Amino acid sequence: MNRTKNTTNTKLAWENANEKFKYLSSSMIKSIISQGYNLPSFYAPVYVKEILENKICNQFKIAVTGSIGVGKTWLCDQIKKFSSDYEINIKIVNLDQILRTLFGSKTNGIKKLIKEISDLLGHEILENEQINSLKFSEIMFSENTTNETRQQIQSLIFPYVELEYRNQIKNFQGLIILEWAQLVEMEISNWTNNNVIIVDSPDRNLYLEKR
């Protein structure tokens, strides 16, 4: 039930809290953020999460995304140089590097993960019994791969990816840049509070020919 109250020049409104969250206090929210966890938007609006991350962790996050060969890494390097000139702490986290490290692991858990992913996407993504990250991206985001398959793979790999991302930024104070081409497709712009730079270049085809 909603209630309203009129004061001299102000109209105040009360709304009953969602029953599911009645035991979730502001202290718990702050504790979640202080540990580096990504707070889901149904717990608090993105702008509130951003303010708390800045206040509690002294972190500001931006994502850099765009197609392959448009200059994402070059832009990140320029931001890093600019930040250095102004003595701003900066950390760049590249999710492709995290995935390459993940897929290159020899543990039994990762071997099982690789088998589950290759069963979904096809064994052509494998190279020497490991996932080739370029082939993985090409097939993962091709028109022939259904959204259901992408969601299945996301549920398999993202617990590992998010854990490593959180480990890399934990206790860091300053500007955090998250670089990944598939940021939008994988729906993780909330990791950087929807602060996203989309990179494009008219010279993309020329660059790709040189690779």
N, C-alpha and C. Protein backbone atom coordinates (compact mmCIF):
# COMPACT_ATOMS: atom_id res chain seq x y z
N MET A 1 0.84 -1.19 0.00
CA MET A 1 0.00 0.00 0.00
C MET A 1 0.88 1.24 0.00
N ASN A 2 0.55 2.20 -0.85
CA ASN A 2 1.27 3.46 -0.90
C ASN A 2 0.56 4.49 -0.04
N ARG A 3 1.34 5.34 0.63
CA ARG A 3 0.76 6.40 1.43
C ARG A 3 1.45 7.71 1.07
N THR A 4 0.74 8.78 1.13
CA THR A 4 1.32 10.08 0.85
C THR A 4 1.01 11.03 1.98
N LYS A 5 1.85 12.04 2.14
CA LYS A 5 1.67 13.04 3.17
C LYS A 5 2.10 14.38 2.62
N ASN A 6 1.27 15.36 2.79
CA ASN A 6 1.58 16.69 2.31
C ASN A 6 2.17 17.53 3.45
N THR A 7 3.31 18.16 3.21
CA THR A 7 3.84 19.15 4.13
C THR A 7 3.64 20.50 3.48
N THR A 8 4.26 21.53 3.96
CA THR A 8 4.00 22.88 3.46
C THR A 8 4.19 22.97 1.95
N ASN A 9 5.38 22.60 1.47
CA ASN A 9 5.65 22.67 0.03
C ASN A 9 6.17 21.35 -0.53
N THR A 10 6.06 20.29 0.25
CA THR A 10 6.64 19.02 -0.17
C THR A 10 5.62 17.90 -0.04
N LYS A 11 5.61 17.02 -1.01
CA LYS A 11 4.76 15.84 -0.97
C LYS A 11 5.63 14.61 -0.79
N LEU A 12 5.47 13.96 0.33
CA LEU A 12 6.26 12.77 0.64
C LEU A 12 5.46 11.52 0.32
N ALA A 13 6.14 10.48 -0.09
CA ALA A 13 5.46 9.22 -0.42
C ALA A 13 6.16 8.07 0.25
N TRP A 14 5.40 7.10 0.75
CA TRP A 14 5.93 5.87 1.33
C TRP A 14 5.46 4.70 0.48
N GLU A 15 6.33 3.74 0.32
CA GLU A 15 5.95 2.54 -0.41
C GLU A 15 6.48 1.34 0.35
N ASN A 16 5.64 0.35 0.54
CA ASN A 16 6.07 -0.84 1.26
C ASN A 16 7.21 -1.53 0.53
N ALA A 17 8.21 -1.96 1.28
CA ALA A 17 9.37 -2.64 0.69
C ALA A 17 8.98 -4.01 0.18
N ASN A 18 9.72 -4.47 -0.82
CA ASN A 18 9.52 -5.82 -1.32
C ASN A 18 9.77 -6.82 -0.19
N GLU A 19 8.85 -7.74 0.01
CA GLU A 19 8.93 -8.69 1.10
C GLU A 19 10.23 -9.49 1.06
N LYS A 20 10.74 -9.77 -0.15
CA LYS A 20 11.95 -10.56 -0.29
C LYS A 20 13.17 -9.88 0.31
N PHE A 21 13.13 -8.53 0.35
CA PHE A 21 14.32 -7.78 0.76
C PHE A 21 14.16 -7.12 2.13
N LYS A 22 13.20 -7.56 2.91
CA LYS A 22 12.94 -6.87 4.17
C LYS A 22 14.08 -7.03 5.17
N TYR A 23 14.91 -8.07 5.01
CA TYR A 23 16.03 -8.27 5.92
C TYR A 23 17.35 -7.74 5.34
N LEU A 24 17.29 -7.10 4.17
CA LEU A 24 18.48 -6.58 3.53
C LEU A 24 18.68 -5.13 3.96
N SER A 25 19.69 -4.89 4.77
CA SER A 25 19.94 -3.55 5.30
C SER A 25 20.95 -2.81 4.45
N SER A 26 21.04 -1.50 4.67
CA SER A 26 22.03 -0.70 3.94
C SER A 26 23.45 -1.13 4.32
N SER A 27 23.63 -1.59 5.55
CA SER A 27 24.96 -2.07 5.98
C SER A 27 25.37 -3.31 5.20
N MET A 28 24.40 -4.18 4.90
CA MET A 28 24.70 -5.38 4.12
C MET A 28 25.07 -5.01 2.69
N ILE A 29 24.36 -4.04 2.13
CA ILE A 29 24.67 -3.57 0.77
C ILE A 29 26.09 -3.02 0.73
N LYS A 30 26.45 -2.20 1.70
CA LYS A 30 27.79 -1.62 1.75
C LYS A 30 28.86 -2.70 1.92
N SER A 31 28.54 -3.72 2.71
CA SER A 31 29.50 -4.82 2.91
C SER A 31 29.73 -5.59 1.61
N ILE A 32 28.66 -5.85 0.86
CA ILE A 32 28.77 -6.54 -0.43
C ILE A 32 29.69 -5.76 -1.36
N ILE A 33 29.48 -4.45 -1.43
CA ILE A 33 30.27 -3.60 -2.32
C ILE A 33 31.73 -3.53 -1.86
N SER A 34 31.95 -3.46 -0.55
CA SER A 34 33.32 -3.36 -0.03
C SER A 34 34.14 -4.60 -0.35
N GLN A 35 33.47 -5.75 -0.56
CA GLN A 35 34.16 -7.00 -0.91
C GLN A 35 34.39 -7.14 -2.40
N GLY A 36 33.95 -6.14 -3.18
CA GLY A 36 34.19 -6.15 -4.63
C GLY A 36 33.17 -6.90 -5.44
N TYR A 37 32.07 -7.30 -4.82
CA TYR A 37 31.03 -8.02 -5.56
C TYR A 37 30.23 -7.05 -6.42
N ASN A 38 29.74 -7.55 -7.57
CA ASN A 38 28.88 -6.74 -8.43
C ASN A 38 27.46 -6.81 -7.89
N LEU A 39 26.95 -5.70 -7.44
CA LEU A 39 25.63 -5.65 -6.82
C LEU A 39 24.54 -5.66 -7.89
N PRO A 40 23.67 -6.68 -7.92
CA PRO A 40 22.58 -6.71 -8.91
C PRO A 40 21.67 -5.50 -8.79
N SER A 41 21.13 -5.06 -9.92
CA SER A 41 20.34 -3.83 -9.94
C SER A 41 19.04 -3.94 -9.16
N PHE A 42 18.56 -5.19 -8.89
CA PHE A 42 17.32 -5.30 -8.13
C PHE A 42 17.55 -5.06 -6.65
N TYR A 43 18.83 -5.02 -6.21
CA TYR A 43 19.13 -4.66 -4.83
C TYR A 43 19.21 -3.14 -4.66
N ALA A 44 19.76 -2.48 -5.66
CA ALA A 44 19.90 -1.03 -5.61
C ALA A 44 20.08 -0.51 -7.03
N PRO A 45 19.57 0.69 -7.34
CA PRO A 45 19.75 1.26 -8.68
C PRO A 45 21.24 1.40 -9.02
N VAL A 46 21.53 1.39 -10.32
CA VAL A 46 22.92 1.45 -10.77
C VAL A 46 23.61 2.71 -10.26
N TYR A 47 22.90 3.85 -10.27
CA TYR A 47 23.55 5.09 -9.85
C TYR A 47 23.91 5.06 -8.36
N VAL A 48 23.09 4.35 -7.56
CA VAL A 48 23.40 4.20 -6.13
C VAL A 48 24.63 3.31 -5.97
N LYS A 49 24.68 2.20 -6.72
CA LYS A 49 25.84 1.30 -6.69
C LYS A 49 27.11 2.06 -7.07
N GLU A 50 27.03 2.90 -8.08
CA GLU A 50 28.20 3.66 -8.53
C GLU A 50 28.68 4.62 -7.43
N ILE A 51 27.75 5.31 -6.80
CA ILE A 51 28.11 6.24 -5.72
C ILE A 51 28.77 5.50 -4.57
N LEU A 52 28.22 4.35 -4.20
CA LEU A 52 28.77 3.58 -3.09
C LEU A 52 30.16 3.03 -3.42
N GLU A 53 30.35 2.55 -4.65
CA GLU A 53 31.66 2.05 -5.06
C GLU A 53 32.71 3.16 -4.99
N ASN A 54 32.29 4.35 -5.40
CA ASN A 54 33.21 5.48 -5.37
C ASN A 54 33.53 5.89 -3.94
N LYS A 55 32.52 5.88 -3.09
CA LYS A 55 32.70 6.32 -1.71
C LYS A 55 33.42 5.28 -0.86
N ILE A 56 33.03 4.00 -0.99
CA ILE A 56 33.58 2.95 -0.15
C ILE A 56 34.91 2.43 -0.68
N CYS A 57 34.99 2.21 -1.98
CA CYS A 57 36.18 1.58 -2.58
C CYS A 57 37.08 2.57 -3.31
N ASN A 58 36.61 3.80 -3.46
CA ASN A 58 37.35 4.80 -4.24
C ASN A 58 37.63 4.28 -5.65
N GLN A 59 36.59 3.72 -6.27
CA GLN A 59 36.70 3.17 -7.62
C GLN A 59 35.71 3.84 -8.56
N PHE A 60 36.16 4.11 -9.78
CA PHE A 60 35.27 4.54 -10.85
C PHE A 60 35.53 3.65 -12.05
N LYS A 61 34.47 3.10 -12.63
CA LYS A 61 34.62 2.07 -13.66
C LYS A 61 34.06 2.51 -15.01
N ILE A 62 34.82 2.16 -16.04
CA ILE A 62 34.41 2.43 -17.42
C ILE A 62 34.70 1.18 -18.25
N ALA A 63 33.79 0.84 -19.15
CA ALA A 63 34.03 -0.27 -20.09
C ALA A 63 34.39 0.29 -21.45
N VAL A 64 35.29 -0.41 -22.14
CA VAL A 64 35.64 -0.07 -23.52
C VAL A 64 35.30 -1.27 -24.38
N THR A 65 34.45 -1.07 -25.38
CA THR A 65 34.01 -2.17 -26.22
C THR A 65 33.94 -1.74 -27.68
N GLY A 66 33.73 -2.70 -28.55
CA GLY A 66 33.68 -2.45 -29.99
C GLY A 66 34.14 -3.71 -30.72
N SER A 67 34.00 -3.70 -32.03
CA SER A 67 34.37 -4.87 -32.82
C SER A 67 35.87 -5.13 -32.78
N ILE A 68 36.27 -6.29 -33.25
CA ILE A 68 37.70 -6.61 -33.35
C ILE A 68 38.36 -5.69 -34.36
N GLY A 69 39.51 -5.15 -33.99
CA GLY A 69 40.28 -4.35 -34.93
C GLY A 69 39.89 -2.89 -35.04
N VAL A 70 39.18 -2.36 -34.02
CA VAL A 70 38.77 -0.94 -34.10
C VAL A 70 39.63 -0.04 -33.22
N GLY A 71 40.50 -0.63 -32.40
CA GLY A 71 41.40 0.19 -31.59
C GLY A 71 41.04 0.29 -30.12
N LYS A 72 40.41 -0.74 -29.58
CA LYS A 72 40.04 -0.71 -28.15
C LYS A 72 41.29 -0.64 -27.26
N THR A 73 42.26 -1.51 -27.58
CA THR A 73 43.47 -1.55 -26.76
C THR A 73 44.26 -0.25 -26.90
N TRP A 74 44.30 0.29 -28.12
CA TRP A 74 44.98 1.58 -28.33
C TRP A 74 44.33 2.66 -27.48
N LEU A 75 43.00 2.70 -27.45
CA LEU A 75 42.30 3.70 -26.64
C LEU A 75 42.61 3.51 -25.15
N CYS A 76 42.62 2.26 -24.70
CA CYS A 76 42.94 1.99 -23.29
C CYS A 76 44.34 2.48 -22.96
N ASP A 77 45.28 2.28 -23.88
CA ASP A 77 46.65 2.75 -23.67
C ASP A 77 46.70 4.27 -23.59
N GLN A 78 45.89 4.96 -24.42
CA GLN A 78 45.85 6.42 -24.39
C GLN A 78 45.26 6.92 -23.08
N ILE A 79 44.21 6.25 -22.60
CA ILE A 79 43.62 6.63 -21.31
C ILE A 79 44.62 6.41 -20.19
N LYS A 80 45.39 5.31 -20.28
CA LYS A 80 46.40 5.03 -19.27
C LYS A 80 47.48 6.11 -19.26
N LYS A 81 47.91 6.54 -20.45
CA LYS A 81 48.92 7.59 -20.56
C LYS A 81 48.39 8.90 -19.99
N PHE A 82 47.15 9.23 -20.34
CA PHE A 82 46.53 10.46 -19.84
C PHE A 82 46.43 10.42 -18.32
N SER A 83 46.02 9.28 -17.79
CA SER A 83 45.87 9.13 -16.34
C SER A 83 47.21 9.27 -15.63
N SER A 84 48.26 8.72 -16.25
CA SER A 84 49.60 8.83 -15.67
C SER A 84 50.05 10.29 -15.62
N ASP A 85 49.74 11.03 -16.67
CA ASP A 85 50.13 12.45 -16.71
C ASP A 85 49.48 13.24 -15.58
N TYR A 86 48.29 12.82 -15.17
CA TYR A 86 47.56 13.53 -14.12
C TYR A 86 47.59 12.77 -12.79
N GLU A 87 48.49 11.80 -12.70
CA GLU A 87 48.70 11.02 -11.47
C GLU A 87 47.41 10.36 -10.97
N ILE A 88 46.67 9.79 -11.91
CA ILE A 88 45.45 9.05 -11.59
C ILE A 88 45.77 7.56 -11.63
N ASN A 89 45.48 6.86 -10.56
CA ASN A 89 45.69 5.40 -10.56
C ASN A 89 44.73 4.75 -11.55
N ILE A 90 45.23 3.82 -12.33
CA ILE A 90 44.38 3.17 -13.33
C ILE A 90 44.73 1.69 -13.43
N LYS A 91 43.73 0.88 -13.59
CA LYS A 91 43.91 -0.56 -13.82
C LYS A 91 43.06 -0.95 -15.02
N ILE A 92 43.69 -1.62 -15.98
CA ILE A 92 42.97 -2.09 -17.17
C ILE A 92 42.79 -3.60 -17.06
N VAL A 93 41.55 -4.04 -17.14
CA VAL A 93 41.23 -5.47 -17.06
C VAL A 93 40.70 -5.91 -18.42
N ASN A 94 41.41 -6.83 -19.05
CA ASN A 94 41.03 -7.33 -20.37
C ASN A 94 40.39 -8.71 -20.20
N LEU A 95 39.11 -8.81 -20.52
CA LEU A 95 38.42 -10.09 -20.31
C LEU A 95 38.90 -11.17 -21.27
N ASP A 96 39.39 -10.79 -22.45
CA ASP A 96 39.96 -11.79 -23.35
C ASP A 96 41.17 -12.47 -22.70
N GLN A 97 41.98 -11.69 -22.01
CA GLN A 97 43.15 -12.26 -21.33
C GLN A 97 42.71 -13.20 -20.20
N ILE A 98 41.65 -12.80 -19.49
CA ILE A 98 41.13 -13.67 -18.43
C ILE A 98 40.64 -14.98 -19.02
N LEU A 99 39.94 -14.90 -20.16
CA LEU A 99 39.43 -16.12 -20.80
C LEU A 99 40.58 -17.01 -21.30
N ARG A 100 41.62 -16.39 -21.87
CA ARG A 100 42.76 -17.18 -22.35
C ARG A 100 43.44 -17.90 -21.19
N THR A 101 43.58 -17.21 -20.08
CA THR A 101 44.17 -17.84 -18.89
C THR A 101 43.28 -18.97 -18.39
N LEU A 102 41.97 -18.71 -18.38
CA LEU A 102 41.02 -19.72 -17.93
C LEU A 102 41.08 -20.96 -18.81
N PHE A 103 41.02 -20.77 -20.13
CA PHE A 103 41.00 -21.90 -21.05
C PHE A 103 42.34 -22.63 -21.09
N GLY A 104 43.41 -21.96 -20.65
CA GLY A 104 44.73 -22.59 -20.65
C GLY A 104 45.04 -23.36 -19.39
N SER A 105 44.13 -23.32 -18.43
CA SER A 105 44.36 -24.02 -17.16
C SER A 105 44.28 -25.53 -17.36
N LYS A 106 45.05 -26.27 -16.55
CA LYS A 106 45.11 -27.73 -16.68
C LYS A 106 44.33 -28.47 -15.59
N THR A 107 43.59 -27.75 -14.77
CA THR A 107 42.89 -28.40 -13.67
C THR A 107 41.75 -29.26 -14.19
N ASN A 108 41.35 -30.23 -13.40
CA ASN A 108 40.26 -31.12 -13.80
C ASN A 108 38.95 -30.36 -13.98
N GLY A 109 38.75 -29.35 -13.12
CA GLY A 109 37.53 -28.55 -13.22
C GLY A 109 37.44 -27.81 -14.54
N ILE A 110 38.56 -27.23 -14.99
CA ILE A 110 38.58 -26.50 -16.27
C ILE A 110 38.49 -27.46 -17.45
N LYS A 111 39.10 -28.64 -17.32
CA LYS A 111 38.98 -29.65 -18.39
C LYS A 111 37.50 -30.03 -18.59
N LYS A 112 36.80 -30.18 -17.49
CA LYS A 112 35.37 -30.49 -17.56
C LYS A 112 34.61 -29.33 -18.19
N LEU A 113 34.97 -28.10 -17.80
CA LEU A 113 34.33 -26.91 -18.37
C LEU A 113 34.55 -26.84 -19.87
N ILE A 114 35.78 -27.09 -20.32
CA ILE A 114 36.11 -27.05 -21.75
C ILE A 114 35.30 -28.08 -22.52
N LYS A 115 35.13 -29.26 -21.95
CA LYS A 115 34.33 -30.29 -22.61
C LYS A 115 32.87 -29.85 -22.75
N GLU A 116 32.32 -29.25 -21.70
CA GLU A 116 30.93 -28.80 -21.75
C GLU A 116 30.74 -27.69 -22.79
N ILE A 117 31.72 -26.78 -22.89
CA ILE A 117 31.63 -25.69 -23.87
C ILE A 117 31.76 -26.23 -25.28
N SER A 118 32.71 -27.13 -25.50
CA SER A 118 32.91 -27.68 -26.85
C SER A 118 31.73 -28.55 -27.28
N ASP A 119 31.08 -29.20 -26.33
CA ASP A 119 29.87 -29.97 -26.66
C ASP A 119 28.76 -29.05 -27.14
N LEU A 120 28.73 -27.83 -26.62
CA LEU A 120 27.69 -26.87 -27.01
C LEU A 120 28.03 -26.15 -28.31
N LEU A 121 29.29 -25.76 -28.48
CA LEU A 121 29.68 -24.95 -29.64
C LEU A 121 30.30 -25.75 -30.77
N GLY A 122 30.73 -26.97 -30.49
CA GLY A 122 31.39 -27.77 -31.52
C GLY A 122 32.87 -27.90 -31.23
N HIS A 123 33.44 -29.02 -31.59
CA HIS A 123 34.84 -29.31 -31.24
C HIS A 123 35.83 -28.56 -32.13
N GLU A 124 35.33 -27.81 -33.13
CA GLU A 124 36.24 -27.01 -33.95
C GLU A 124 36.82 -25.82 -33.18
N ILE A 125 36.27 -25.52 -31.99
CA ILE A 125 36.83 -24.43 -31.19
C ILE A 125 38.07 -24.90 -30.42
N LEU A 126 38.35 -26.23 -30.48
CA LEU A 126 39.47 -26.79 -29.72
C LEU A 126 40.76 -26.78 -30.55
N GLU A 127 41.86 -26.58 -29.84
CA GLU A 127 43.19 -26.63 -30.44
C GLU A 127 44.13 -27.22 -29.40
N ASN A 128 44.65 -28.38 -29.67
CA ASN A 128 45.50 -29.10 -28.70
C ASN A 128 44.76 -29.28 -27.38
N GLU A 129 43.50 -29.67 -27.49
CA GLU A 129 42.64 -29.96 -26.34
C GLU A 129 42.33 -28.74 -25.48
N GLN A 130 42.63 -27.55 -26.01
CA GLN A 130 42.29 -26.31 -25.33
C GLN A 130 41.43 -25.45 -26.25
N ILE A 131 40.69 -24.52 -25.66
CA ILE A 131 39.82 -23.66 -26.46
C ILE A 131 40.63 -22.53 -27.07
N ASN A 132 40.51 -22.39 -28.37
CA ASN A 132 41.11 -21.25 -29.07
C ASN A 132 40.17 -20.06 -28.88
N SER A 133 40.64 -19.01 -28.21
CA SER A 133 39.76 -17.91 -27.82
C SER A 133 39.17 -17.18 -29.03
N LEU A 134 39.94 -17.10 -30.15
CA LEU A 134 39.42 -16.43 -31.35
C LEU A 134 38.29 -17.25 -31.98
N LYS A 135 38.52 -18.57 -32.10
CA LYS A 135 37.46 -19.43 -32.66
C LYS A 135 36.25 -19.44 -31.74
N PHE A 136 36.52 -19.42 -30.44
CA PHE A 136 35.43 -19.39 -29.46
C PHE A 136 34.55 -18.16 -29.69
N SER A 137 35.17 -16.98 -29.82
CA SER A 137 34.41 -15.74 -30.02
C SER A 137 33.66 -15.74 -31.35
N GLU A 138 34.33 -16.23 -32.40
CA GLU A 138 33.71 -16.25 -33.73
C GLU A 138 32.43 -17.08 -33.73
N ILE A 139 32.51 -18.27 -33.15
CA ILE A 139 31.36 -19.19 -33.16
C ILE A 139 30.33 -18.77 -32.11
N MET A 140 30.81 -18.35 -30.96
CA MET A 140 29.91 -17.95 -29.87
C MET A 140 28.96 -16.85 -30.30
N PHE A 141 29.47 -15.88 -31.08
CA PHE A 141 28.66 -14.72 -31.44
C PHE A 141 28.26 -14.70 -32.91
N SER A 142 28.29 -15.87 -33.53
CA SER A 142 27.82 -15.96 -34.92
C SER A 142 26.29 -16.05 -34.95
N GLU A 143 25.73 -15.79 -36.11
CA GLU A 143 24.28 -15.82 -36.26
C GLU A 143 23.72 -17.23 -36.06
N ASN A 144 24.56 -18.24 -36.24
CA ASN A 144 24.10 -19.63 -36.13
C ASN A 144 23.99 -20.11 -34.68
N THR A 145 24.54 -19.35 -33.75
CA THR A 145 24.49 -19.73 -32.34
C THR A 145 23.28 -19.07 -31.68
N THR A 146 22.44 -19.86 -31.07
CA THR A 146 21.21 -19.34 -30.49
C THR A 146 21.50 -18.62 -29.17
N ASN A 147 20.58 -17.74 -28.79
CA ASN A 147 20.70 -17.04 -27.52
C ASN A 147 20.68 -18.01 -26.34
N GLU A 148 19.93 -19.09 -26.50
CA GLU A 148 19.86 -20.10 -25.44
C GLU A 148 21.23 -20.72 -25.20
N THR A 149 21.95 -21.02 -26.30
CA THR A 149 23.29 -21.60 -26.18
C THR A 149 24.24 -20.60 -25.53
N ARG A 150 24.15 -19.32 -25.95
CA ARG A 150 25.00 -18.29 -25.35
C ARG A 150 24.75 -18.18 -23.85
N GLN A 151 23.50 -18.23 -23.46
CA GLN A 151 23.16 -18.13 -22.04
C GLN A 151 23.70 -19.32 -21.26
N GLN A 152 23.65 -20.52 -21.88
CA GLN A 152 24.20 -21.70 -21.23
C GLN A 152 25.70 -21.56 -21.00
N ILE A 153 26.40 -21.06 -22.03
CA ILE A 153 27.84 -20.90 -21.92
C ILE A 153 28.18 -19.80 -20.92
N GLN A 154 27.40 -18.74 -20.95
CA GLN A 154 27.61 -17.65 -19.99
C GLN A 154 27.50 -18.16 -18.56
N SER A 155 26.51 -19.00 -18.31
CA SER A 155 26.32 -19.54 -16.96
C SER A 155 27.48 -20.46 -16.57
N LEU A 156 28.16 -21.06 -17.57
CA LEU A 156 29.29 -21.94 -17.28
C LEU A 156 30.57 -21.17 -16.97
N ILE A 157 30.87 -20.15 -17.78
CA ILE A 157 32.18 -19.49 -17.66
C ILE A 157 32.18 -18.26 -16.76
N PHE A 158 31.03 -17.61 -16.61
CA PHE A 158 31.08 -16.32 -15.93
C PHE A 158 31.33 -16.39 -14.43
N PRO A 159 30.99 -17.46 -13.73
CA PRO A 159 31.43 -17.53 -12.33
C PRO A 159 32.96 -17.45 -12.21
N TYR A 160 33.69 -18.09 -13.14
CA TYR A 160 35.15 -18.03 -13.14
C TYR A 160 35.64 -16.63 -13.52
N VAL A 161 35.04 -16.07 -14.58
CA VAL A 161 35.47 -14.77 -15.09
C VAL A 161 35.21 -13.67 -14.07
N GLU A 162 34.02 -13.69 -13.48
CA GLU A 162 33.69 -12.63 -12.52
C GLU A 162 34.57 -12.73 -11.27
N LEU A 163 34.89 -13.96 -10.85
CA LEU A 163 35.76 -14.13 -9.69
C LEU A 163 37.14 -13.54 -9.96
N GLU A 164 37.70 -13.81 -11.15
CA GLU A 164 39.02 -13.29 -11.48
C GLU A 164 38.97 -11.76 -11.63
N TYR A 165 37.91 -11.25 -12.24
CA TYR A 165 37.75 -9.80 -12.37
C TYR A 165 37.71 -9.16 -10.98
N ARG A 166 36.95 -9.75 -10.09
CA ARG A 166 36.83 -9.22 -8.73
C ARG A 166 38.18 -9.28 -8.01
N ASN A 167 38.93 -10.37 -8.20
CA ASN A 167 40.25 -10.49 -7.57
C ASN A 167 41.21 -9.41 -8.07
N GLN A 168 41.10 -9.08 -9.37
CA GLN A 168 42.02 -8.10 -9.94
C GLN A 168 41.74 -6.68 -9.45
N ILE A 169 40.48 -6.36 -9.19
CA ILE A 169 40.15 -4.99 -8.79
C ILE A 169 40.02 -4.82 -7.27
N LYS A 170 40.04 -5.94 -6.53
CA LYS A 170 39.88 -5.86 -5.08
C LYS A 170 41.01 -5.03 -4.47
N ASN A 171 40.64 -4.11 -3.61
CA ASN A 171 41.56 -3.22 -2.89
C ASN A 171 42.24 -2.19 -3.78
N PHE A 172 41.91 -2.19 -5.08
CA PHE A 172 42.47 -1.16 -5.96
C PHE A 172 41.66 0.13 -5.82
N GLN A 173 42.35 1.25 -5.80
CA GLN A 173 41.68 2.55 -5.71
C GLN A 173 42.05 3.38 -6.93
N GLY A 174 41.04 3.83 -7.65
CA GLY A 174 41.29 4.64 -8.83
C GLY A 174 40.34 4.30 -9.96
N LEU A 175 40.80 4.51 -11.19
CA LEU A 175 40.01 4.29 -12.39
C LEU A 175 40.21 2.86 -12.89
N ILE A 176 39.11 2.16 -13.12
CA ILE A 176 39.16 0.77 -13.63
C ILE A 176 38.56 0.75 -15.02
N ILE A 177 39.34 0.24 -15.99
CA ILE A 177 38.88 0.11 -17.37
C ILE A 177 38.67 -1.37 -17.66
N LEU A 178 37.47 -1.73 -18.07
CA LEU A 178 37.16 -3.11 -18.45
C LEU A 178 37.07 -3.17 -19.97
N GLU A 179 37.96 -3.92 -20.59
CA GLU A 179 38.00 -4.01 -22.05
C GLU A 179 37.49 -5.37 -22.52
N TRP A 180 36.50 -5.34 -23.39
CA TRP A 180 36.02 -6.59 -24.00
C TRP A 180 35.11 -6.29 -25.18
N ALA A 181 35.30 -7.02 -26.27
CA ALA A 181 34.51 -6.80 -27.47
C ALA A 181 33.05 -7.23 -27.29
N GLN A 182 32.83 -8.26 -26.47
CA GLN A 182 31.49 -8.84 -26.35
C GLN A 182 30.72 -8.33 -25.12
N LEU A 183 31.06 -7.16 -24.65
CA LEU A 183 30.43 -6.61 -23.45
C LEU A 183 28.91 -6.53 -23.59
N VAL A 184 28.45 -6.00 -24.73
CA VAL A 184 27.01 -5.81 -24.93
C VAL A 184 26.31 -7.14 -25.11
N GLU A 185 26.89 -8.02 -25.94
CA GLU A 185 26.27 -9.31 -26.21
C GLU A 185 26.10 -10.14 -24.93
N MET A 186 27.06 -10.03 -24.03
CA MET A 186 27.01 -10.82 -22.80
C MET A 186 26.31 -10.08 -21.66
N GLU A 187 25.84 -8.87 -21.95
CA GLU A 187 25.00 -8.11 -21.02
C GLU A 187 25.67 -7.90 -19.66
N ILE A 188 26.89 -7.38 -19.70
CA ILE A 188 27.59 -7.13 -18.44
C ILE A 188 27.99 -5.65 -18.29
N SER A 189 27.28 -4.77 -18.97
CA SER A 189 27.60 -3.34 -18.84
C SER A 189 27.35 -2.85 -17.42
N ASN A 190 26.53 -3.60 -16.65
CA ASN A 190 26.28 -3.20 -15.26
C ASN A 190 27.53 -3.38 -14.39
N TRP A 191 28.51 -4.16 -14.88
CA TRP A 191 29.77 -4.30 -14.13
C TRP A 191 30.46 -2.94 -14.00
N THR A 192 30.25 -2.08 -15.00
CA THR A 192 30.85 -0.75 -14.96
C THR A 192 29.78 0.33 -14.83
N ASN A 193 28.65 -0.06 -14.25
CA ASN A 193 27.55 0.87 -13.98
C ASN A 193 27.06 1.58 -15.24
N ASN A 194 27.09 0.83 -16.35
CA ASN A 194 26.63 1.32 -17.66
C ASN A 194 27.46 2.49 -18.19
N ASN A 195 28.68 2.67 -17.65
CA ASN A 195 29.62 3.64 -18.23
C ASN A 195 30.39 2.91 -19.33
N VAL A 196 30.04 3.16 -20.57
CA VAL A 196 30.59 2.38 -21.68
C VAL A 196 31.06 3.31 -22.79
N ILE A 197 32.29 3.07 -23.26
CA ILE A 197 32.81 3.73 -24.46
C ILE A 197 32.79 2.72 -25.60
N ILE A 198 32.09 3.06 -26.69
CA ILE A 198 32.01 2.18 -27.86
C ILE A 198 32.98 2.71 -28.91
N VAL A 199 33.93 1.89 -29.31
CA VAL A 199 34.98 2.30 -30.24
C VAL A 199 34.66 1.80 -31.64
N ASP A 200 34.89 2.64 -32.63
CA ASP A 200 34.74 2.25 -34.03
C ASP A 200 35.85 2.92 -34.83
N SER A 201 36.14 2.40 -36.01
CA SER A 201 37.21 2.97 -36.83
C SER A 201 36.94 2.71 -38.30
N PRO A 202 37.13 3.73 -39.15
CA PRO A 202 36.98 3.51 -40.60
C PRO A 202 38.10 2.66 -41.18
N ASP A 203 39.18 2.48 -40.42
CA ASP A 203 40.33 1.70 -40.89
C ASP A 203 40.31 0.26 -40.39
N ARG A 204 39.17 -0.19 -39.89
CA ARG A 204 39.09 -1.53 -39.31
C ARG A 204 39.50 -2.61 -40.29
N ASN A 205 38.99 -2.56 -41.52
CA ASN A 205 39.30 -3.60 -42.51
C ASN A 205 40.78 -3.63 -42.85
N LEU A 206 41.41 -2.46 -42.93
CA LEU A 206 42.85 -2.41 -43.21
C LEU A 206 43.64 -3.05 -42.08
N TYR A 207 43.21 -2.78 -40.86
CA TYR A 207 43.90 -3.35 -39.70
C TYR A 207 43.76 -4.87 -39.68
N LEU A 208 42.54 -5.36 -39.97
CA LEU A 208 42.28 -6.79 -39.94
C LEU A 208 43.11 -7.52 -41.01
N GLU A 209 43.35 -6.87 -42.16
CA GLU A 209 44.15 -7.49 -43.22
C GLU A 209 45.60 -7.68 -42.78
N LYS A 210 46.08 -6.79 -41.89
CA LYS A 210 47.47 -6.87 -41.43
C LYS A 210 47.65 -7.89 -40.32
N ARG A 211 46.55 -8.29 -39.66
CA ARG A 211 46.65 -9.23 -38.53
C ARG A 211 46.96 -10.65 -39.02
